[in-house]
mmCIF file with all atom_site columns, C-alpha atoms and ligand atoms in Angstrom:
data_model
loop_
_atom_site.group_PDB
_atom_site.id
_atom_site.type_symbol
_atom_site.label_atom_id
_atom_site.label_alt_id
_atom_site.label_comp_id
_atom_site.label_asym_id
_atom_site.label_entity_id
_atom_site.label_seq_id
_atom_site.pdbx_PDB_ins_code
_atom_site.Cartn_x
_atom_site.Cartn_y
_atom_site.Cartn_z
_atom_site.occupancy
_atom_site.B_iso_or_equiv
_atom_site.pdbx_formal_charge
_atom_site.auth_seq_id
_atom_site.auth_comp_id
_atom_site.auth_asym_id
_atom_site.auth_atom_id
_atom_site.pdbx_PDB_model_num
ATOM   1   C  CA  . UNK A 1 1   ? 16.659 30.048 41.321 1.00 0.00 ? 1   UNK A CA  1
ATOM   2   C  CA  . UNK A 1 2   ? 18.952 32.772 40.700 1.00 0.00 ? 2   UNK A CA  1
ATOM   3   C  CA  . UNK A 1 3   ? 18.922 35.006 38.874 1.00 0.00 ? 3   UNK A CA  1
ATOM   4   C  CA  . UNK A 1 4   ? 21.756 34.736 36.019 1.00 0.00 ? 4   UNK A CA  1
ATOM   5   C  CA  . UNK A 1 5   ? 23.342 31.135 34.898 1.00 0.00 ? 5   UNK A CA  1
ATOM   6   C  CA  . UNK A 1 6   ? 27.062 32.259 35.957 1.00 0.00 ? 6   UNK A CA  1
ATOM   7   C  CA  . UNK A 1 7   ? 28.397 35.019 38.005 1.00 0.00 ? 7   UNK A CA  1
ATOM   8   C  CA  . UNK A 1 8   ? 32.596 36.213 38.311 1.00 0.00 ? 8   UNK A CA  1
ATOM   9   C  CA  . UNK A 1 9   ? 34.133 35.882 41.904 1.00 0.00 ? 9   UNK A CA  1
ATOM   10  C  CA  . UNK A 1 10  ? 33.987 38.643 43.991 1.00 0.00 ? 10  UNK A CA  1
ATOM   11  C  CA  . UNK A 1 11  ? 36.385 40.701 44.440 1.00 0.00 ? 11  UNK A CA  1
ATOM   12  C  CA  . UNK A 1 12  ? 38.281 40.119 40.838 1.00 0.00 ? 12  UNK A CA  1
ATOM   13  C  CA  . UNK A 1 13  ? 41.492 39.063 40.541 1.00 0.00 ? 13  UNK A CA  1
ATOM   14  C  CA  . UNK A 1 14  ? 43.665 41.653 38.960 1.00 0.00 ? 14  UNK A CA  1
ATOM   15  C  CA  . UNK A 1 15  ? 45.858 41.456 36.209 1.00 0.00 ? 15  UNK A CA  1
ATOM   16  C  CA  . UNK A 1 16  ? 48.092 43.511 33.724 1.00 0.00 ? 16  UNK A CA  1
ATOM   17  C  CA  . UNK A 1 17  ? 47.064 41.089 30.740 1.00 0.00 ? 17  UNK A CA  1
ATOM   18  C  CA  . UNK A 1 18  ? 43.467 39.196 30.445 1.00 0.00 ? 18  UNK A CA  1
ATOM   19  C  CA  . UNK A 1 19  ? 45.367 36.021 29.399 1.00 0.00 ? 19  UNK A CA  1
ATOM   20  C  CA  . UNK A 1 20  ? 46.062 35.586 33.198 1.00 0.00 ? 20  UNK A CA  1
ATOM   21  C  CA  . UNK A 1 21  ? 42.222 35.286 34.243 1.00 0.00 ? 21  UNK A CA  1
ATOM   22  C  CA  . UNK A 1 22  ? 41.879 32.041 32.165 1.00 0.00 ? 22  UNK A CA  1
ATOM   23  C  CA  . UNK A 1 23  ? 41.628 29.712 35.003 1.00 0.00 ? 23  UNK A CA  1
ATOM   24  C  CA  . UNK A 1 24  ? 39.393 31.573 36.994 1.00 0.00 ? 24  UNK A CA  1
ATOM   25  C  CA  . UNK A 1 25  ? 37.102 32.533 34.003 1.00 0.00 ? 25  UNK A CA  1
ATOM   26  C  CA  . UNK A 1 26  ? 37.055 29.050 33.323 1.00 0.00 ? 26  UNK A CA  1
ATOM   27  C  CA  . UNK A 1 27  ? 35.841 28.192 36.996 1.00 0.00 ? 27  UNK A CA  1
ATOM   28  C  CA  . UNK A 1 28  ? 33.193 30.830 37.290 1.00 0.00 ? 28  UNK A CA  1
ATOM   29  C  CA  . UNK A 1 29  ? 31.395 29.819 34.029 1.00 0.00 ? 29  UNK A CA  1
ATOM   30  C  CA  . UNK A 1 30  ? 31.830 26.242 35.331 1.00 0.00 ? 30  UNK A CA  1
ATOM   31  C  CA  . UNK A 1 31  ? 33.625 25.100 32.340 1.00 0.00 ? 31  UNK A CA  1
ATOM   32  C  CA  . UNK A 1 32  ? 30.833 25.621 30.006 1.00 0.00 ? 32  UNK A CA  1
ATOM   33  C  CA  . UNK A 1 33  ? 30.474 28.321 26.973 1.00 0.00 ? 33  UNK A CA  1
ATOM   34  C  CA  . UNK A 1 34  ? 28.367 31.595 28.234 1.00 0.00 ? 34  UNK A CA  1
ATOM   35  C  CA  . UNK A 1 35  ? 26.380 31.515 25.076 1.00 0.00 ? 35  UNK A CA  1
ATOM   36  C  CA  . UNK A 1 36  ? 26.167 27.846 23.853 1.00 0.00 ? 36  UNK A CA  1
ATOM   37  C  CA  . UNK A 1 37  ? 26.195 26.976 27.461 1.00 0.00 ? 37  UNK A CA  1
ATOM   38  C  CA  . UNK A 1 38  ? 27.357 23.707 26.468 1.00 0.00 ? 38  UNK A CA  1
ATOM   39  C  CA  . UNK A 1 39  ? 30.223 21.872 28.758 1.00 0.00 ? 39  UNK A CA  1
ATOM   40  C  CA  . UNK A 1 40  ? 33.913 21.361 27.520 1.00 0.00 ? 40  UNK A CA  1
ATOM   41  C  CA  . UNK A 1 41  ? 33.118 17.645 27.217 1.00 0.00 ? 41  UNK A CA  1
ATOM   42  C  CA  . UNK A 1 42  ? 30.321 17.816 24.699 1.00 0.00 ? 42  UNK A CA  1
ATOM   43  C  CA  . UNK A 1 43  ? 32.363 21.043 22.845 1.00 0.00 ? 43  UNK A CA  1
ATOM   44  C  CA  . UNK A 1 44  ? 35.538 19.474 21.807 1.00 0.00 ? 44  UNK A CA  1
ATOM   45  C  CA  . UNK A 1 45  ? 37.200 20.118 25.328 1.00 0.00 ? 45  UNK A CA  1
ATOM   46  C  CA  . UNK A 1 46  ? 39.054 22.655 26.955 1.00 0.00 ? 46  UNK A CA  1
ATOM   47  C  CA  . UNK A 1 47  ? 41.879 23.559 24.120 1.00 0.00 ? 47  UNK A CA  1
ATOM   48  C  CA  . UNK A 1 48  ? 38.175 24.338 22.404 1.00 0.00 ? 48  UNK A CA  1
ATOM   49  C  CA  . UNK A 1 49  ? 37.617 27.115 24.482 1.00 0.00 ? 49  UNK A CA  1
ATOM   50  C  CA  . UNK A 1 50  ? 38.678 30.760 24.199 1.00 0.00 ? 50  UNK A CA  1
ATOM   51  C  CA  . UNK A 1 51  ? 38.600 33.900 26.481 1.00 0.00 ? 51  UNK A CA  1
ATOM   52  C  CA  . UNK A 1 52  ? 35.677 36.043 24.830 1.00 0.00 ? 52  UNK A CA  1
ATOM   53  C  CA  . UNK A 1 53  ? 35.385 39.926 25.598 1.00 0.00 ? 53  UNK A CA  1
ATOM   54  C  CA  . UNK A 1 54  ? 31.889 40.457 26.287 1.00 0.00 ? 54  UNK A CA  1
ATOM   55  C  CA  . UNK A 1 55  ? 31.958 44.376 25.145 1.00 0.00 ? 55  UNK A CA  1
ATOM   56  C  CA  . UNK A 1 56  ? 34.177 43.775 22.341 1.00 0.00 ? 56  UNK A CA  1
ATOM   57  C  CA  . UNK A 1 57  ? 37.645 45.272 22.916 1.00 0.00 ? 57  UNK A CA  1
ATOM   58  C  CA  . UNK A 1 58  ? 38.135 46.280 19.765 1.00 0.00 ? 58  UNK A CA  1
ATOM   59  C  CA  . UNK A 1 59  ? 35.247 49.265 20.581 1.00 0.00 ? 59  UNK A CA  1
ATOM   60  C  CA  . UNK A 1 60  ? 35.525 49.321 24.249 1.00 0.00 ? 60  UNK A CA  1
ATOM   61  C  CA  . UNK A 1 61  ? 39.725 49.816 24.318 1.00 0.00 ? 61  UNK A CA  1
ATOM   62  C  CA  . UNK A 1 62  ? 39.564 50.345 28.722 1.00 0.00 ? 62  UNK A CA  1
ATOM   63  C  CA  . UNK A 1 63  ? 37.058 46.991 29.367 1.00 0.00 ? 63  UNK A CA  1
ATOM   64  C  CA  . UNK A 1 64  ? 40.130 44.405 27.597 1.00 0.00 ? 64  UNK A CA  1
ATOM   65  C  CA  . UNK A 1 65  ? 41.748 43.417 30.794 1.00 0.00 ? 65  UNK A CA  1
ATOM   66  C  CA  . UNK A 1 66  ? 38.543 44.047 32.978 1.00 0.00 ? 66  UNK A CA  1
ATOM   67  C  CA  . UNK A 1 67  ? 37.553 40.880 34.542 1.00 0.00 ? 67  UNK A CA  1
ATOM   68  C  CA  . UNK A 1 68  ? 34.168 41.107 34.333 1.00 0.00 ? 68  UNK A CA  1
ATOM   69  C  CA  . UNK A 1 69  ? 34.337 41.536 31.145 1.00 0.00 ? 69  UNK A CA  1
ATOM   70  C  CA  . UNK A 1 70  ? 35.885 38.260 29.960 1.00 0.00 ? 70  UNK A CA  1
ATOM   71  C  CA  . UNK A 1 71  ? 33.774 35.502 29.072 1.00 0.00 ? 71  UNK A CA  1
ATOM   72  C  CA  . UNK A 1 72  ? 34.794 31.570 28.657 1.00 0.00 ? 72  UNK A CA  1
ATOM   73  C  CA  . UNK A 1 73  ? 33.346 30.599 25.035 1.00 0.00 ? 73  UNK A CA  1
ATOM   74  C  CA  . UNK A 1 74  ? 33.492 27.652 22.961 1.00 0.00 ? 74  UNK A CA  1
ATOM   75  C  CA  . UNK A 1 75  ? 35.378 28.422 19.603 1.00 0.00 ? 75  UNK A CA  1
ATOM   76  C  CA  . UNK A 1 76  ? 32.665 29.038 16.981 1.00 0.00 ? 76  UNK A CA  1
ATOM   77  C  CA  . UNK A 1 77  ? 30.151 30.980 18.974 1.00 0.00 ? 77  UNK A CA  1
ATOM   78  C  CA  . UNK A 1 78  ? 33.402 33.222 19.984 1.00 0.00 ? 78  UNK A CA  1
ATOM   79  C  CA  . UNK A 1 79  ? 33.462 33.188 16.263 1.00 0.00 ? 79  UNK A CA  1
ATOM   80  C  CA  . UNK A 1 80  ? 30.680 34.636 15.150 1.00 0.00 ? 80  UNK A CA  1
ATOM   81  C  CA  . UNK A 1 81  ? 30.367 37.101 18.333 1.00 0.00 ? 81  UNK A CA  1
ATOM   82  C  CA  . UNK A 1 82  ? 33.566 38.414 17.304 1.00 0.00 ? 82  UNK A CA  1
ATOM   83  C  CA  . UNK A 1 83  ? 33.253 42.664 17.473 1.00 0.00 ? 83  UNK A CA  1
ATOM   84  C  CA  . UNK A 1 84  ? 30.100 42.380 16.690 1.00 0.00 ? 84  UNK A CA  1
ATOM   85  C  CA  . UNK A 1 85  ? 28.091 45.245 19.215 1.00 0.00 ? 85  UNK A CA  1
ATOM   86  C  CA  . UNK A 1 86  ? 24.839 46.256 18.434 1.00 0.00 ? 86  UNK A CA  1
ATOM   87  C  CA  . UNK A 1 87  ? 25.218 50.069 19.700 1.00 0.00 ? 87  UNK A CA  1
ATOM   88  C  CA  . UNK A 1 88  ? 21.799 51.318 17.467 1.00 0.00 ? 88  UNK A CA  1
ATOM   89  C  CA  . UNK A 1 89  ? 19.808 48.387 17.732 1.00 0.00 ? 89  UNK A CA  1
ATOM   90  C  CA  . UNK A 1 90  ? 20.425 48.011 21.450 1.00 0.00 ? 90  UNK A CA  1
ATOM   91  C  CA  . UNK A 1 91  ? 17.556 50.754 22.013 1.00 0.00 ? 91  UNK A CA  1
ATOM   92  C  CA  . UNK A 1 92  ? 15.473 48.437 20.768 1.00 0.00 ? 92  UNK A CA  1
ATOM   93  C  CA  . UNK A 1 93  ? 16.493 45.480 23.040 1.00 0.00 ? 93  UNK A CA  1
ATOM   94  C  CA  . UNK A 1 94  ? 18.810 43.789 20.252 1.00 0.00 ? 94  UNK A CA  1
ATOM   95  C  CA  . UNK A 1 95  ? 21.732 42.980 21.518 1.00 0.00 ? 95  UNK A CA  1
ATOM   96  C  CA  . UNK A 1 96  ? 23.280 39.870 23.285 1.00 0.00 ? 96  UNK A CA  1
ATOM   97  C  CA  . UNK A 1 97  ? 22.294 37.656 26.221 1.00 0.00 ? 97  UNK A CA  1
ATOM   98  C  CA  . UNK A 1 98  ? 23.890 38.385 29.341 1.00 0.00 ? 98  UNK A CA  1
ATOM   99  C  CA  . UNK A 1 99  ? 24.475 34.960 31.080 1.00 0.00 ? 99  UNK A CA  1
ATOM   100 C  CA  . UNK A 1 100 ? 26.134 36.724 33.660 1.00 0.00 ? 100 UNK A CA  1
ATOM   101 C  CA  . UNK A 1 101 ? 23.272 38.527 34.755 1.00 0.00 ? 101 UNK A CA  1
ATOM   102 C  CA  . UNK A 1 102 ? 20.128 37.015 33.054 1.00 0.00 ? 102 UNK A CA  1
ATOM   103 C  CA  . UNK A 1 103 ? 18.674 33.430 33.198 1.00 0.00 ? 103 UNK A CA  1
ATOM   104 C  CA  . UNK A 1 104 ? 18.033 31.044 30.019 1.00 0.00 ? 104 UNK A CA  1
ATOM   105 C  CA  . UNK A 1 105 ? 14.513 31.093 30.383 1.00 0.00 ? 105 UNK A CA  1
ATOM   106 C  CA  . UNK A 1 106 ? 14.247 35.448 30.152 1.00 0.00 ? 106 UNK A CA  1
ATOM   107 C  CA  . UNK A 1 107 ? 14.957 34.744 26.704 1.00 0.00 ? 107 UNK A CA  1
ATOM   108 C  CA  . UNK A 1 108 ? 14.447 30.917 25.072 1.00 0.00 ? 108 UNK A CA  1
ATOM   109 C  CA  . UNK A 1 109 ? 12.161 27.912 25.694 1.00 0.00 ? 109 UNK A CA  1
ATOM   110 C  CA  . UNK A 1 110 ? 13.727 24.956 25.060 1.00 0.00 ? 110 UNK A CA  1
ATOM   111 C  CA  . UNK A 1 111 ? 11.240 22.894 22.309 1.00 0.00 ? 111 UNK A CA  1
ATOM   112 C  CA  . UNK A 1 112 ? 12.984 19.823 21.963 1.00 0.00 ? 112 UNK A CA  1
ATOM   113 C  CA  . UNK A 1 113 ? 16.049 20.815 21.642 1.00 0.00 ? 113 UNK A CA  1
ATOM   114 C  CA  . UNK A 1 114 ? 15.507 23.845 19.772 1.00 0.00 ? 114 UNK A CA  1
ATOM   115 C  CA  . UNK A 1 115 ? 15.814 27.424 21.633 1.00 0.00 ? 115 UNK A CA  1
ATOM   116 C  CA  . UNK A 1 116 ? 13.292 29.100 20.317 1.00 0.00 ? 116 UNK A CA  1
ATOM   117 C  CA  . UNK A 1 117 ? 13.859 33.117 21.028 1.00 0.00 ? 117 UNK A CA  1
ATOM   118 C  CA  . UNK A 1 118 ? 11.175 34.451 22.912 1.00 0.00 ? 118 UNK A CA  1
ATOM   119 C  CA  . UNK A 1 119 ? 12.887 38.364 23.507 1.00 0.00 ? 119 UNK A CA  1
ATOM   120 C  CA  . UNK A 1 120 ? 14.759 40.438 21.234 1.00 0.00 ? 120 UNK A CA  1
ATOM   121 C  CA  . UNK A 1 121 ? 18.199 39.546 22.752 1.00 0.00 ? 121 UNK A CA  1
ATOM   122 C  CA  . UNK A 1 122 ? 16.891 35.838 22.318 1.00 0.00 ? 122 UNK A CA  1
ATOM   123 C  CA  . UNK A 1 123 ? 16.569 36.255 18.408 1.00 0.00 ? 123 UNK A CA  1
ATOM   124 C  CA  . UNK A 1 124 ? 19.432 38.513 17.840 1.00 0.00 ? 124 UNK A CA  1
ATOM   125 C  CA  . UNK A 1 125 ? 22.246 36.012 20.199 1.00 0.00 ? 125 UNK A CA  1
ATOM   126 C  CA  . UNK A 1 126 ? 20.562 32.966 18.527 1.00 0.00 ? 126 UNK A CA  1
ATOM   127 C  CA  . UNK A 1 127 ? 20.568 34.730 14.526 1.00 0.00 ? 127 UNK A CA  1
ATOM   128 C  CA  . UNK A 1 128 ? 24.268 35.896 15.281 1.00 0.00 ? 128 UNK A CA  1
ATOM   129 C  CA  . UNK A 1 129 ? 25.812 33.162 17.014 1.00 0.00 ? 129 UNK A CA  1
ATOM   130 C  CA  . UNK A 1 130 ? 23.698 30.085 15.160 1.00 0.00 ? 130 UNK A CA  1
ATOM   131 C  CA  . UNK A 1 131 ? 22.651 28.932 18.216 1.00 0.00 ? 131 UNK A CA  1
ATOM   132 C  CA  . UNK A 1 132 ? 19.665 26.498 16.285 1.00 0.00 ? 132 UNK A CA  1
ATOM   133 C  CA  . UNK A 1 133 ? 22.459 24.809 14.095 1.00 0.00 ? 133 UNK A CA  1
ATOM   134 C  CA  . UNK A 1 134 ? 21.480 21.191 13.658 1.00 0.00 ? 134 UNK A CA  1
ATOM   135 C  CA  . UNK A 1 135 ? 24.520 20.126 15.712 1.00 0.00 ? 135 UNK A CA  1
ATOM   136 C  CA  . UNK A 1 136 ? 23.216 22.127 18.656 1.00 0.00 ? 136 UNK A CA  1
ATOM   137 C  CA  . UNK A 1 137 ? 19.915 20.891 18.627 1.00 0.00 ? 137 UNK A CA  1
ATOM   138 C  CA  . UNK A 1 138 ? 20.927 17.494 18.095 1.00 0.00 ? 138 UNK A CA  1
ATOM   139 C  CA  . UNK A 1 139 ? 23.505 17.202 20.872 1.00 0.00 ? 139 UNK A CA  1
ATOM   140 C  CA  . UNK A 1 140 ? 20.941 19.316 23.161 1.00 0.00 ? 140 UNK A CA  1
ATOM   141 C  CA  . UNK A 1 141 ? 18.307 16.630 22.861 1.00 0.00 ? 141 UNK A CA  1
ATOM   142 C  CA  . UNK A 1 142 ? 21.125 13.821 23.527 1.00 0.00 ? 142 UNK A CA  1
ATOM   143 C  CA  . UNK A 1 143 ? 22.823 15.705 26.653 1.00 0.00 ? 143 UNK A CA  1
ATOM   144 C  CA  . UNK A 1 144 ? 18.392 15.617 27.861 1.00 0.00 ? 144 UNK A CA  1
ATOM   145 C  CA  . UNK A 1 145 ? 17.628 12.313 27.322 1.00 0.00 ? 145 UNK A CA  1
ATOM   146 C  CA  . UNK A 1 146 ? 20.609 11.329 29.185 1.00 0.00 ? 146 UNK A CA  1
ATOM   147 C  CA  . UNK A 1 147 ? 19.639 13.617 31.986 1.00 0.00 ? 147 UNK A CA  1
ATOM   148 C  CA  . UNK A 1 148 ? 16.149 12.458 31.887 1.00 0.00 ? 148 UNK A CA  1
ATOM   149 C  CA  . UNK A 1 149 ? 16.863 8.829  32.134 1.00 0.00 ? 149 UNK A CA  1
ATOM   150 C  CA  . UNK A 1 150 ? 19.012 8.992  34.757 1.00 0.00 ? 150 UNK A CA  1
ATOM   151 C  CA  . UNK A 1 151 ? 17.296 11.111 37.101 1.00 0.00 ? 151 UNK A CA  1
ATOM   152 C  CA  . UNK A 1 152 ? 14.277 11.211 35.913 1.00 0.00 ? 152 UNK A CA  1
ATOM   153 C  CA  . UNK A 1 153 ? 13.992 15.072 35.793 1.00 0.00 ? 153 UNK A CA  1
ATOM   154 C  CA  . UNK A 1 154 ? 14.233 18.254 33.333 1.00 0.00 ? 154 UNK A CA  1
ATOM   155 C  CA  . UNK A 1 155 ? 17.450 19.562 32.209 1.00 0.00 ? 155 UNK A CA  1
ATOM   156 C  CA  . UNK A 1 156 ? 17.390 22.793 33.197 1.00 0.00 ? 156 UNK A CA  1
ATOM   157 C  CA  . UNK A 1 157 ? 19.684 25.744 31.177 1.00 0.00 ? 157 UNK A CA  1
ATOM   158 C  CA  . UNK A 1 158 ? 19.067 28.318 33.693 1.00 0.00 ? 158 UNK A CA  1
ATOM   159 C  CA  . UNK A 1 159 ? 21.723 26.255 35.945 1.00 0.00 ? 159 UNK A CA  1
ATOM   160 C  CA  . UNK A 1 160 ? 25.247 25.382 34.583 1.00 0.00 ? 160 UNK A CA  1
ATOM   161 C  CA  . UNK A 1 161 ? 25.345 22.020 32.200 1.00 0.00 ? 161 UNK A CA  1
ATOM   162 C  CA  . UNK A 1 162 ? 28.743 20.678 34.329 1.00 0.00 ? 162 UNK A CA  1
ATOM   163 C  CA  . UNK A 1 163 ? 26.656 20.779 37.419 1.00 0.00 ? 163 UNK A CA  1
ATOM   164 C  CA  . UNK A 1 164 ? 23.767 18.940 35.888 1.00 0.00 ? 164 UNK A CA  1
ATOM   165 C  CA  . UNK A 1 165 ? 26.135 16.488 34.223 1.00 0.00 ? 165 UNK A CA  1
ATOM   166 C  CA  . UNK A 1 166 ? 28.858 15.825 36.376 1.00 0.00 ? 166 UNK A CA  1
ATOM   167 C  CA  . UNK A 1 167 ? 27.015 13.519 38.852 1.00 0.00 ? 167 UNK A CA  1
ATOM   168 C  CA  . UNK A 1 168 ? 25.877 11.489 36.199 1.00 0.00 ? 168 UNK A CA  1
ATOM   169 C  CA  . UNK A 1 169 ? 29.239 11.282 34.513 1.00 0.00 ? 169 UNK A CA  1
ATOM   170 C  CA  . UNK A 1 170 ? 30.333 9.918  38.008 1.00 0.00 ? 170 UNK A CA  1
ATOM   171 C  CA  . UNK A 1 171 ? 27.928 7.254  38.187 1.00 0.00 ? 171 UNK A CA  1
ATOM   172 C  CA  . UNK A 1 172 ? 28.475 5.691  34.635 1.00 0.00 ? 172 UNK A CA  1
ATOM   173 C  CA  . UNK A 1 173 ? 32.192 5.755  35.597 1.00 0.00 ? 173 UNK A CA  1
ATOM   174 C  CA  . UNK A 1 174 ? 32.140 4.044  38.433 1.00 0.00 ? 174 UNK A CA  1
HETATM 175 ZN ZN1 . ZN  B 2 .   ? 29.507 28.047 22.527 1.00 0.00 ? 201 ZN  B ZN1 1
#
């Protein structure tokens, strides 16, 4: 296992306006939203999906066209990130998950569907973002089963959902 769900390439491609990175943000977070985690096909697809500044640029002016700064979300948890920054509470480990360097499991276990926080970054991402809405759980224990059946093992959020899914898609298109 390693040890964060996505990574950016190495070395970064560099460009005068962040707009540019889209398609490789989209490939290194494997089409799926960095806090959701949930693929373009179960998220309204791709015109769904925005280019997120993980430090908010609004308070860190020098990190907007930094690469590794840009994340690939889905609209609505982009939504209610928005500038949000914890910069007092983050003493206290409040502050978002990092799915660029930390796995699923340092902060959630999946209970059916539900993500139930088990670290402060856990409860504050899942409070500000509404990652326990009932669509999320519902479509979470859908996207499972489906796994489940077909291969007969655990859907795992510490990996990327398009790698999971994809093969599967495959088979029930052929
Ligand atoms: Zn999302």
């Amino acid at each position: 296992m390693t040890d964060s769900i996505f990574s950016h390439r190495v070395p970064a491609p560099s460009e005068n306006n962040y707009q540019k990175y889209r398609p490789y943000i989209r490939e290194d977070f494997h089409e799926c939203c960095a806090y959701c985690l949930m693929h373009e096909r179960f998220a309204n697809g791709e015109s769904n999906f925005e280019l997120d500044h993980f430090k908010p640029k609004a308070k860190f002016k020098k990190l907007k066209e930094e690469y590794t700064n840009i994340y690939y979300s889905c609209h609505v948890c982009n939504k209610g990130k928005w500038q949000h920054w914890p910069s007092e509470l983050r003493s206290k480990g409040y502050r978002f998950v990092d799915t660029c360097s930390e796995n699923f499991s340092d902060h959630f276990v999946d209970e059916d569907g539900y993500w139930k926080p088990i670290s402060h970054a856990g409860e504050y991402t899942e409070e500000m973002i509404r990652l326990n809405s009932r669509h999320h759980i519902e479509i979470r224990q859908m996207i499972k089963n489906l796994f489940n059946q077909y291969t007969g093992s655990l859907l795992d959020w510490n990996k990327p959902l398009k790698d999971q899914i994809d093969p599967i898609i495959d088979a029930l298109n052929k």
